[in-house]
Amino acid sequence: PGLVPALINQVGGGGLLYEYLSPAGASSYSLITIKPVLHALCTLHNQSKKVNAESIPQLASSSLLTISRDLLEQSEAEFQQSPSLFQQIPAVKKSTELFAYLQAKLEMEEDVLNNLSPQGIHQVLSHGDINTGNILTRNASVVFADLEHVGFRDFTDDLAQTILMLESISIETIHSVISHYLKTVQGVRGIGRRTLAQIVCSKTIIASTYQILCMLIYYLSLKRLGYSYSKEESLLATPPESPQKEPGCLVLSSQWKDDPELPLEIVQQFIRLQNLTTLAKSARGA
């Protein structure tokens, strides 16, 4: 119990050899504890010279921005096909407004990224879904689980998702994470630290938006099946009109699907998104 098996060898005659890895168990990370995660991320990205899109064309190549836009289209189509009575539930009606709000966020950050780096920076072999629930440990090292989204995309997608696991995010912490990453990773050249920080800030907004989209879609799918959540009234006042002080750590829990107060957790993630937006504006104006 609590251990995750990883296939490390398959021998003749049907024999399988497994290694059992422990979940990291961290609900969030500091600048110190995030370093092993960054090291594991660099190890993965450094494999890009050995493995590339030409050698494994079947791997996904969609960016986090594209995946988020696809989720929005999917959610809109499913809502249009839902029963009219379901569409009239106040929290459900509010969710459609939230989807529109998130779409505007994505469009705004897409414009920013096109101005900063229209062709991207550096394509790598990317994990694509880094969060606290997908991190395992082997002794003192980190191993990433859940390889469903592995593909070739800009390294800043993974870096932004890693930063979202920090218990506190500021311009200073983003610069520190970038500096530590660049000391270990190979092949990233030709872009200034300030511009890179601005790009990563935009990507954290996209990564946060992606997380909220997954939560909203999951919430609505269970609502349609008749599941009742507590704290649903909290959704009706979301998103806040202005940035708020984060009420404690807002790193997305790896057990969010089991949270009976999921609507409240969604609201908290909107607060973090607002504060990330303010952070990004500060980085662009610095």
PDB file of C-alpha atoms in Angstrom, residues 7-280:
ATOM      1  CA  LEU A   7       8.234  -1.976 -14.864  1.00  0.00           C
ATOM      2  CA  ILE A   8      12.014  -1.900 -15.255  1.00  0.00           C
ATOM      3  CA  ASN A   9      12.616  -5.062 -17.289  1.00  0.00           C
ATOM      4  CA  GLN A  10      10.726  -7.719 -19.226  1.00  0.00           C
ATOM      5  CA  VAL A  11      12.515 -11.023 -19.685  1.00  0.00           C
ATOM      6  CA  GLY A  12      11.807 -14.053 -21.818  1.00  0.00           C
ATOM      7  CA  GLY A  13       9.054 -16.460 -20.859  1.00  0.00           C
ATOM      8  CA  GLY A  14       6.727 -13.729 -19.650  1.00  0.00           C
ATOM      9  CA  GLY A  15       8.739 -12.804 -16.571  1.00  0.00           C
ATOM     10  CA  LEU A  16       8.352  -9.209 -15.358  1.00  0.00           C
ATOM     11  CA  LEU A  17      10.655  -7.337 -13.004  1.00  0.00           C
ATOM     12  CA  TYR A  18       9.222  -4.439 -11.012  1.00  0.00           C
ATOM     13  CA  GLU A  19      10.669  -1.750  -8.811  1.00  0.00           C
ATOM     14  CA  TYR A  20       8.398  -0.213  -6.216  1.00  0.00           C
ATOM     15  CA  LEU A  21       8.580   3.571  -5.925  1.00  0.00           C
ATOM     16  CA  SER A  22       7.184   5.728  -3.140  1.00  0.00           C
ATOM     17  CA  PRO A  23       4.990   8.783  -3.791  1.00  0.00           C
ATOM     18  CA  ALA A  24       6.856  11.952  -2.876  1.00  0.00           C
ATOM     19  CA  GLY A  25       4.026  12.933  -0.544  1.00  0.00           C
ATOM     20  CA  ALA A  26       4.746  16.673  -0.791  1.00  0.00           C
ATOM     21  CA  SER A  27       1.718  18.950  -0.867  1.00  0.00           C
ATOM     22  CA  SER A  28       3.912  21.804  -2.110  1.00  0.00           C
ATOM     23  CA  TYR A  29       7.561  22.717  -2.620  1.00  0.00           C
ATOM     24  CA  SER A  30       9.957  25.443  -1.535  1.00  0.00           C
ATOM     25  CA  LEU A  31      12.951  26.735  -3.473  1.00  0.00           C
ATOM     26  CA  ILE A  32      15.042  24.137  -1.631  1.00  0.00           C
ATOM     27  CA  THR A  33      12.779  21.104  -2.000  1.00  0.00           C
ATOM     28  CA  ILE A  34      11.971  21.868  -5.652  1.00  0.00           C
ATOM     29  CA  LYS A  35      15.594  21.324  -6.701  1.00  0.00           C
ATOM     30  CA  PRO A  36      15.398  17.495  -6.992  1.00  0.00           C
ATOM     31  CA  VAL A  37      12.293  17.949  -9.163  1.00  0.00           C
ATOM     32  CA  LEU A  38      14.134  20.418 -11.381  1.00  0.00           C
ATOM     33  CA  HIS A  39      17.068  18.013 -11.628  1.00  0.00           C
ATOM     34  CA  ALA A  40      14.726  15.223 -12.762  1.00  0.00           C
ATOM     35  CA  LEU A  41      13.109  17.618 -15.239  1.00  0.00           C
ATOM     36  CA  CYS A  42      16.521  18.529 -16.697  1.00  0.00           C
ATOM     37  CA  THR A  43      17.412  14.827 -16.954  1.00  0.00           C
ATOM     38  CA  LEU A  44      14.253  14.240 -18.991  1.00  0.00           C
ATOM     39  CA  HIS A  45      14.795  17.292 -21.197  1.00  0.00           C
ATOM     40  CA  ASN A  46      18.432  16.360 -21.806  1.00  0.00           C
ATOM     41  CA  GLN A  47      17.250  13.125 -23.429  1.00  0.00           C
ATOM     42  CA  SER A  48      15.908  15.191 -26.322  1.00  0.00           C
ATOM     43  CA  LYS A  49      19.155  14.750 -28.292  1.00  0.00           C
ATOM     44  CA  LYS A  50      18.747  10.973 -28.134  1.00  0.00           C
ATOM     45  CA  VAL A  51      14.999  10.938 -28.723  1.00  0.00           C
ATOM     46  CA  ASN A  52      13.251  13.350 -31.074  1.00  0.00           C
ATOM     47  CA  ALA A  53       9.961  13.848 -32.855  1.00  0.00           C
ATOM     48  CA  GLU A  54      11.304  12.193 -36.014  1.00  0.00           C
ATOM     49  CA  SER A  55      12.292   8.997 -34.194  1.00  0.00           C
ATOM     50  CA  ILE A  56       8.981   8.688 -32.294  1.00  0.00           C
ATOM     51  CA  PRO A  57       6.381  10.572 -34.366  1.00  0.00           C
ATOM     52  CA  GLN A  58       3.441   9.038 -32.479  1.00  0.00           C
ATOM     53  CA  LEU A  59       4.200  11.021 -29.328  1.00  0.00           C
ATOM     54  CA  ALA A  60       2.020  14.054 -28.691  1.00  0.00           C
ATOM     55  CA  SER A  61       3.314  17.453 -29.764  1.00  0.00           C
ATOM     56  CA  SER A  62       0.470  19.758 -28.708  1.00  0.00           C
ATOM     57  CA  SER A  63       1.472  22.629 -26.448  1.00  0.00           C
ATOM     58  CA  LEU A  64      -0.250  23.245 -23.128  1.00  0.00           C
ATOM     59  CA  LEU A  65      -1.978  26.201 -24.770  1.00  0.00           C
ATOM     60  CA  THR A  66      -3.376  24.016 -27.566  1.00  0.00           C
ATOM     61  CA  ILE A  67      -4.493  21.326 -25.106  1.00  0.00           C
ATOM     62  CA  SER A  68      -6.287  23.961 -23.024  1.00  0.00           C
ATOM     63  CA  ARG A  69      -8.058  25.391 -26.078  1.00  0.00           C
ATOM     64  CA  ASP A  70      -9.155  21.869 -27.064  1.00  0.00           C
ATOM     65  CA  LEU A  71     -10.572  21.323 -23.571  1.00  0.00           C
ATOM     66  CA  LEU A  72     -12.567  24.539 -23.886  1.00  0.00           C
ATOM     67  CA  GLU A  73     -14.048  23.467 -27.216  1.00  0.00           C
ATOM     68  CA  GLN A  74     -14.882  20.062 -25.799  1.00  0.00           C
ATOM     69  CA  SER A  75     -16.579  21.524 -22.733  1.00  0.00           C
ATOM     70  CA  GLU A  76     -18.648  23.940 -24.840  1.00  0.00           C
ATOM     71  CA  ALA A  77     -19.830  21.135 -27.121  1.00  0.00           C
ATOM     72  CA  GLU A  78     -20.771  18.909 -24.196  1.00  0.00           C
ATOM     73  CA  PHE A  79     -22.652  21.730 -22.482  1.00  0.00           C
ATOM     74  CA  GLN A  80     -24.715  22.408 -25.600  1.00  0.00           C
ATOM     75  CA  GLN A  81     -25.720  18.741 -25.642  1.00  0.00           C
ATOM     76  CA  SER A  82     -26.673  18.641 -21.959  1.00  0.00           C
ATOM     77  CA  PRO A  83     -30.343  18.710 -20.805  1.00  0.00           C
ATOM     78  CA  SER A  84     -31.859  22.185 -20.538  1.00  0.00           C
ATOM     79  CA  LEU A  85     -32.745  21.664 -16.866  1.00  0.00           C
ATOM     80  CA  PHE A  86     -29.092  20.961 -16.145  1.00  0.00           C
ATOM     81  CA  GLN A  87     -28.049  24.124 -17.969  1.00  0.00           C
ATOM     82  CA  GLN A  88     -30.314  26.213 -15.718  1.00  0.00           C
ATOM     83  CA  ILE A  89     -28.666  25.163 -12.440  1.00  0.00           C
ATOM     84  CA  PRO A  90     -27.100  28.388 -11.051  1.00  0.00           C
ATOM     85  CA  ALA A  91     -23.643  26.892 -10.471  1.00  0.00           C
ATOM     86  CA  VAL A  92     -23.721  25.330 -13.939  1.00  0.00           C
ATOM     87  CA  LYS A  93     -24.723  28.627 -15.573  1.00  0.00           C
ATOM     88  CA  LYS A  94     -21.913  30.323 -13.691  1.00  0.00           C
ATOM     89  CA  SER A  95     -19.487  27.680 -14.974  1.00  0.00           C
ATOM     90  CA  THR A  96     -20.210  28.718 -18.555  1.00  0.00           C
ATOM     91  CA  GLU A  97     -19.216  32.290 -17.638  1.00  0.00           C
ATOM     92  CA  LEU A  98     -16.036  30.946 -16.083  1.00  0.00           C
ATOM     93  CA  PHE A  99     -15.198  29.043 -19.263  1.00  0.00           C
ATOM     94  CA  ALA A 100     -15.527  32.303 -21.223  1.00  0.00           C
ATOM     95  CA  TYR A 101     -13.308  34.052 -18.683  1.00  0.00           C
ATOM     96  CA  LEU A 102     -10.651  31.326 -19.029  1.00  0.00           C
ATOM     97  CA  GLN A 103     -10.834  31.493 -22.806  1.00  0.00           C
ATOM     98  CA  ALA A 104     -10.127  35.231 -22.655  1.00  0.00           C
ATOM     99  CA  LYS A 105      -7.138  34.497 -20.405  1.00  0.00           C
ATOM    100  CA  LEU A 106      -5.730  32.002 -22.900  1.00  0.00           C
ATOM    101  CA  GLU A 107      -6.197  34.375 -25.833  1.00  0.00           C
ATOM    102  CA  MET A 108      -4.468  37.192 -23.957  1.00  0.00           C
ATOM    103  CA  GLU A 109      -1.463  35.037 -23.047  1.00  0.00           C
ATOM    104  CA  GLU A 110      -1.255  33.660 -26.578  1.00  0.00           C
ATOM    105  CA  ASP A 111      -0.878  37.229 -27.864  1.00  0.00           C
ATOM    106  CA  VAL A 112       1.793  37.924 -25.247  1.00  0.00           C
ATOM    107  CA  LEU A 113       3.755  34.803 -26.171  1.00  0.00           C
ATOM    108  CA  ASN A 114       3.527  35.576 -29.889  1.00  0.00           C
ATOM    109  CA  ASN A 115       5.076  38.978 -29.207  1.00  0.00           C
ATOM    110  CA  LEU A 116       7.794  37.609 -26.921  1.00  0.00           C
ATOM    111  CA  SER A 117       8.753  34.489 -28.862  1.00  0.00           C
ATOM    112  CA  PRO A 118       6.492  33.653 -31.833  1.00  0.00           C
ATOM    113  CA  GLN A 119       8.403  30.441 -32.717  1.00  0.00           C
ATOM    114  CA  GLY A 120       8.919  29.258 -29.147  1.00  0.00           C
ATOM    115  CA  ILE A 121      12.332  28.798 -27.571  1.00  0.00           C
ATOM    116  CA  HIS A 122      13.504  25.214 -27.394  1.00  0.00           C
ATOM    117  CA  GLN A 123      11.622  21.976 -28.074  1.00  0.00           C
ATOM    118  CA  VAL A 124      12.317  19.099 -25.682  1.00  0.00           C
ATOM    119  CA  LEU A 125      11.006  15.694 -24.706  1.00  0.00           C
ATOM    120  CA  SER A 126       8.378  17.016 -22.309  1.00  0.00           C
ATOM    121  CA  HIS A 127       6.366  15.364 -19.538  1.00  0.00           C
ATOM    122  CA  GLY A 128       3.344  17.603 -20.088  1.00  0.00           C
ATOM    123  CA  ASP A 129       1.501  17.002 -16.796  1.00  0.00           C
ATOM    124  CA  ILE A 130       3.808  17.770 -13.886  1.00  0.00           C
ATOM    125  CA  ASN A 131       2.005  18.095 -10.568  1.00  0.00           C
ATOM    126  CA  THR A 132       2.409  16.903  -6.980  1.00  0.00           C
ATOM    127  CA  GLY A 133       0.455  13.714  -7.687  1.00  0.00           C
ATOM    128  CA  ASN A 134       2.794  12.608 -10.485  1.00  0.00           C
ATOM    129  CA  ILE A 135       6.057  12.734  -8.547  1.00  0.00           C
ATOM    130  CA  LEU A 136       7.561   9.549  -7.068  1.00  0.00           C
ATOM    131  CA  THR A 137      10.845   9.049  -5.267  1.00  0.00           C
ATOM    132  CA  ARG A 138      13.661   6.531  -5.602  1.00  0.00           C
ATOM    133  CA  ASN A 139      15.918   7.039  -2.579  1.00  0.00           C
ATOM    134  CA  ALA A 140      16.867  10.734  -2.888  1.00  0.00           C
ATOM    135  CA  SER A 141      15.969  11.083  -6.574  1.00  0.00           C
ATOM    136  CA  VAL A 142      12.686  12.006  -8.250  1.00  0.00           C
ATOM    137  CA  VAL A 143      10.818   9.940 -10.832  1.00  0.00           C
ATOM    138  CA  PHE A 144       7.867  11.281 -12.849  1.00  0.00           C
ATOM    139  CA  ALA A 145       4.744   9.135 -13.150  1.00  0.00           C
ATOM    140  CA  ASP A 146       1.759   9.324 -15.527  1.00  0.00           C
ATOM    141  CA  LEU A 147       3.354   9.556 -18.947  1.00  0.00           C
ATOM    142  CA  GLU A 148       0.102   9.983 -20.883  1.00  0.00           C
ATOM    143  CA  HIS A 149       1.019  13.480 -22.068  1.00  0.00           C
ATOM    144  CA  VAL A 150       4.698  12.913 -22.876  1.00  0.00           C
ATOM    145  CA  GLY A 151       5.621  14.573 -26.166  1.00  0.00           C
ATOM    146  CA  PHE A 152       7.757  17.213 -27.834  1.00  0.00           C
ATOM    147  CA  ARG A 153       6.999  20.786 -26.849  1.00  0.00           C
ATOM    148  CA  ASP A 154       8.665  23.939 -25.562  1.00  0.00           C
ATOM    149  CA  PHE A 155      10.520  23.364 -22.280  1.00  0.00           C
ATOM    150  CA  THR A 156       8.779  26.337 -20.660  1.00  0.00           C
ATOM    151  CA  ASP A 157       5.512  24.332 -20.515  1.00  0.00           C
ATOM    152  CA  ASP A 158       7.077  21.850 -18.064  1.00  0.00           C
ATOM    153  CA  LEU A 159       8.937  24.595 -16.227  1.00  0.00           C
ATOM    154  CA  ALA A 160       5.718  26.554 -15.645  1.00  0.00           C
ATOM    155  CA  GLN A 161       3.917  23.489 -14.287  1.00  0.00           C
ATOM    156  CA  THR A 162       6.839  22.858 -11.948  1.00  0.00           C
ATOM    157  CA  ILE A 163       6.725  26.439 -10.679  1.00  0.00           C
ATOM    158  CA  LEU A 164       3.005  26.053  -9.916  1.00  0.00           C
ATOM    159  CA  MET A 165       3.958  23.518  -7.235  1.00  0.00           C
ATOM    160  CA  LEU A 166       5.825  26.192  -5.249  1.00  0.00           C
ATOM    161  CA  GLU A 167       4.142  27.159  -2.000  1.00  0.00           C
ATOM    162  CA  SER A 168       4.812  30.826  -2.817  1.00  0.00           C
ATOM    163  CA  ILE A 169       5.428  32.328  -6.276  1.00  0.00           C
ATOM    164  CA  SER A 170       7.117  35.667  -6.897  1.00  0.00           C
ATOM    165  CA  ILE A 171       9.306  37.214  -9.595  1.00  0.00           C
ATOM    166  CA  GLU A 172      12.311  36.347  -7.436  1.00  0.00           C
ATOM    167  CA  THR A 173      11.354  32.679  -7.075  1.00  0.00           C
ATOM    168  CA  ILE A 174      10.716  32.396 -10.823  1.00  0.00           C
ATOM    169  CA  HIS A 175      14.172  33.816 -11.561  1.00  0.00           C
ATOM    170  CA  SER A 176      15.708  31.402  -9.032  1.00  0.00           C
ATOM    171  CA  VAL A 177      13.983  28.389 -10.604  1.00  0.00           C
ATOM    172  CA  ILE A 178      15.036  29.465 -14.106  1.00  0.00           C
ATOM    173  CA  SER A 179      18.658  29.961 -12.994  1.00  0.00           C
ATOM    174  CA  HIS A 180      18.810  26.529 -11.363  1.00  0.00           C
ATOM    175  CA  TYR A 181      17.227  24.902 -14.406  1.00  0.00           C
ATOM    176  CA  LEU A 182      19.614  26.552 -16.885  1.00  0.00           C
ATOM    177  CA  LYS A 183      22.644  25.363 -14.889  1.00  0.00           C
ATOM    178  CA  THR A 184      21.734  21.730 -15.597  1.00  0.00           C
ATOM    179  CA  VAL A 185      19.789  21.618 -18.851  1.00  0.00           C
ATOM    180  CA  GLN A 186      21.530  21.422 -22.206  1.00  0.00           C
ATOM    181  CA  GLY A 187      20.908  23.319 -25.430  1.00  0.00           C
ATOM    182  CA  VAL A 188      18.950  26.377 -24.285  1.00  0.00           C
ATOM    183  CA  ARG A 189      20.672  29.387 -25.794  1.00  0.00           C
ATOM    184  CA  GLY A 190      20.016  32.791 -27.278  1.00  0.00           C
ATOM    185  CA  ILE A 191      17.353  34.264 -25.016  1.00  0.00           C
ATOM    186  CA  GLY A 192      17.716  36.808 -22.221  1.00  0.00           C
ATOM    187  CA  ARG A 193      16.782  35.932 -18.656  1.00  0.00           C
ATOM    188  CA  ARG A 194      14.273  38.777 -18.434  1.00  0.00           C
ATOM    189  CA  THR A 195      12.424  37.681 -21.583  1.00  0.00           C
ATOM    190  CA  LEU A 196      12.528  34.070 -20.448  1.00  0.00           C
ATOM    191  CA  ALA A 197      11.016  35.056 -17.092  1.00  0.00           C
ATOM    192  CA  GLN A 198       8.216  36.902 -18.899  1.00  0.00           C
ATOM    193  CA  ILE A 199       7.505  33.853 -21.039  1.00  0.00           C
ATOM    194  CA  VAL A 200       7.473  31.564 -18.010  1.00  0.00           C
ATOM    195  CA  CYS A 201       5.074  33.942 -16.219  1.00  0.00           C
ATOM    196  CA  SER A 202       2.673  33.682 -19.159  1.00  0.00           C
ATOM    197  CA  LYS A 203       3.052  29.920 -19.189  1.00  0.00           C
ATOM    198  CA  THR A 204       2.201  29.697 -15.475  1.00  0.00           C
ATOM    199  CA  ILE A 205      -1.082  31.455 -16.271  1.00  0.00           C
ATOM    200  CA  ILE A 206      -1.766  28.939 -19.045  1.00  0.00           C
ATOM    201  CA  ALA A 207      -0.809  26.025 -16.769  1.00  0.00           C
ATOM    202  CA  SER A 208      -3.076  27.356 -14.016  1.00  0.00           C
ATOM    203  CA  THR A 209      -5.900  27.814 -16.532  1.00  0.00           C
ATOM    204  CA  TYR A 210      -5.425  24.220 -17.684  1.00  0.00           C
ATOM    205  CA  GLN A 211      -5.725  22.977 -14.094  1.00  0.00           C
ATOM    206  CA  ILE A 212      -8.926  24.944 -13.527  1.00  0.00           C
ATOM    207  CA  LEU A 213     -10.407  23.678 -16.797  1.00  0.00           C
ATOM    208  CA  CYS A 214      -9.795  20.077 -15.736  1.00  0.00           C
ATOM    209  CA  MET A 215     -11.444  20.780 -12.376  1.00  0.00           C
ATOM    210  CA  LEU A 216     -14.474  22.526 -13.885  1.00  0.00           C
ATOM    211  CA  ILE A 217     -15.042  19.784 -16.463  1.00  0.00           C
ATOM    212  CA  TYR A 218     -14.784  17.099 -13.779  1.00  0.00           C
ATOM    213  CA  TYR A 219     -17.136  19.041 -11.496  1.00  0.00           C
ATOM    214  CA  LEU A 220     -19.752  19.485 -14.241  1.00  0.00           C
ATOM    215  CA  SER A 221     -19.539  15.850 -15.332  1.00  0.00           C
ATOM    216  CA  LEU A 222     -20.395  14.675 -11.791  1.00  0.00           C
ATOM    217  CA  LYS A 223     -23.093  17.339 -11.417  1.00  0.00           C
ATOM    218  CA  ARG A 224     -24.708  15.989 -14.560  1.00  0.00           C
ATOM    219  CA  LEU A 225     -24.740  12.534 -12.954  1.00  0.00           C
ATOM    220  CA  GLY A 226     -26.556  13.996  -9.930  1.00  0.00           C
ATOM    221  CA  TYR A 227     -23.624  14.334  -7.541  1.00  0.00           C
ATOM    222  CA  SER A 228     -24.082  17.050  -4.922  1.00  0.00           C
ATOM    223  CA  TYR A 229     -21.165  19.133  -3.623  1.00  0.00           C
ATOM    224  CA  SER A 230     -20.950  21.368  -0.595  1.00  0.00           C
ATOM    225  CA  LYS A 231     -19.759  24.967  -0.909  1.00  0.00           C
ATOM    226  CA  GLU A 232     -21.321  25.285  -4.386  1.00  0.00           C
ATOM    227  CA  GLU A 233     -22.483  28.804  -3.582  1.00  0.00           C
ATOM    228  CA  SER A 234     -18.830  29.873  -3.504  1.00  0.00           C
ATOM    229  CA  LEU A 235     -18.654  29.493  -7.293  1.00  0.00           C
ATOM    230  CA  LEU A 236     -21.312  32.137  -7.879  1.00  0.00           C
ATOM    231  CA  ALA A 237     -18.976  35.003  -6.898  1.00  0.00           C
ATOM    232  CA  THR A 238     -16.024  33.775  -8.981  1.00  0.00           C
ATOM    233  CA  PRO A 239     -13.714  35.023 -10.434  1.00  0.00           C
ATOM    234  CA  PRO A 240     -12.811  37.835  -8.049  1.00  0.00           C
ATOM    235  CA  GLU A 241     -12.603  41.246  -9.666  1.00  0.00           C
ATOM    236  CA  SER A 242      -9.174  42.011  -8.239  1.00  0.00           C
ATOM    237  CA  PRO A 243      -6.190  40.037  -6.944  1.00  0.00           C
ATOM    238  CA  GLN A 244      -6.518  38.758  -3.404  1.00  0.00           C
ATOM    239  CA  LYS A 245      -4.063  37.618  -0.828  1.00  0.00           C
ATOM    240  CA  GLU A 246      -3.746  33.866  -1.126  1.00  0.00           C
ATOM    241  CA  PRO A 247      -5.439  32.166   1.878  1.00  0.00           C
ATOM    242  CA  GLY A 248      -2.568  29.809   2.608  1.00  0.00           C
ATOM    243  CA  CYS A 249      -0.969  27.461   0.110  1.00  0.00           C
ATOM    244  CA  LEU A 250      -3.048  27.112  -3.058  1.00  0.00           C
ATOM    245  CA  VAL A 251      -1.001  24.417  -4.758  1.00  0.00           C
ATOM    246  CA  LEU A 252      -3.474  22.067  -6.412  1.00  0.00           C
ATOM    247  CA  SER A 253      -3.946  18.983  -4.263  1.00  0.00           C
ATOM    248  CA  SER A 254      -3.216  15.637  -5.896  1.00  0.00           C
ATOM    249  CA  GLN A 255      -6.503  14.392  -4.352  1.00  0.00           C
ATOM    250  CA  TRP A 256      -8.697  17.194  -5.685  1.00  0.00           C
ATOM    251  CA  LYS A 257     -11.054  14.735  -7.398  1.00  0.00           C
ATOM    252  CA  ASP A 258     -11.951  13.292  -3.995  1.00  0.00           C
ATOM    253  CA  ASP A 259     -12.576  16.675  -2.381  1.00  0.00           C
ATOM    254  CA  PRO A 260     -16.230  17.013  -1.296  1.00  0.00           C
ATOM    255  CA  GLU A 261     -15.684  20.793  -1.343  1.00  0.00           C
ATOM    256  CA  LEU A 262     -14.358  20.867  -4.915  1.00  0.00           C
ATOM    257  CA  PRO A 263     -16.253  24.097  -5.821  1.00  0.00           C
ATOM    258  CA  LEU A 264     -14.385  25.924  -3.049  1.00  0.00           C
ATOM    259  CA  GLU A 265     -11.067  24.534  -4.278  1.00  0.00           C
ATOM    260  CA  ILE A 266     -11.913  25.771  -7.777  1.00  0.00           C
ATOM    261  CA  VAL A 267     -12.544  29.245  -6.320  1.00  0.00           C
ATOM    262  CA  GLN A 268      -9.152  29.140  -4.602  1.00  0.00           C
ATOM    263  CA  GLN A 269      -7.466  28.265  -7.880  1.00  0.00           C
ATOM    264  CA  PHE A 270      -9.142  31.284  -9.495  1.00  0.00           C
ATOM    265  CA  ILE A 271      -7.616  33.439  -6.756  1.00  0.00           C
ATOM    266  CA  ARG A 272      -4.198  32.034  -7.594  1.00  0.00           C
ATOM    267  CA  LEU A 273      -4.831  32.664 -11.304  1.00  0.00           C
ATOM    268  CA  GLN A 274      -5.650  36.310 -10.583  1.00  0.00           C
ATOM    269  CA  ASN A 275      -2.464  36.716  -8.573  1.00  0.00           C
ATOM    270  CA  LEU A 276      -0.389  35.035 -11.295  1.00  0.00           C
ATOM    271  CA  THR A 277      -1.885  37.494 -13.784  1.00  0.00           C
ATOM    272  CA  THR A 278      -0.770  40.395 -11.609  1.00  0.00           C
ATOM    273  CA  LEU A 279       2.669  38.822 -11.308  1.00  0.00           C
ATOM    274  CA  ALA A 280       2.965  38.501 -15.081  1.00  0.00           C
TER     275      ALA A 280
END
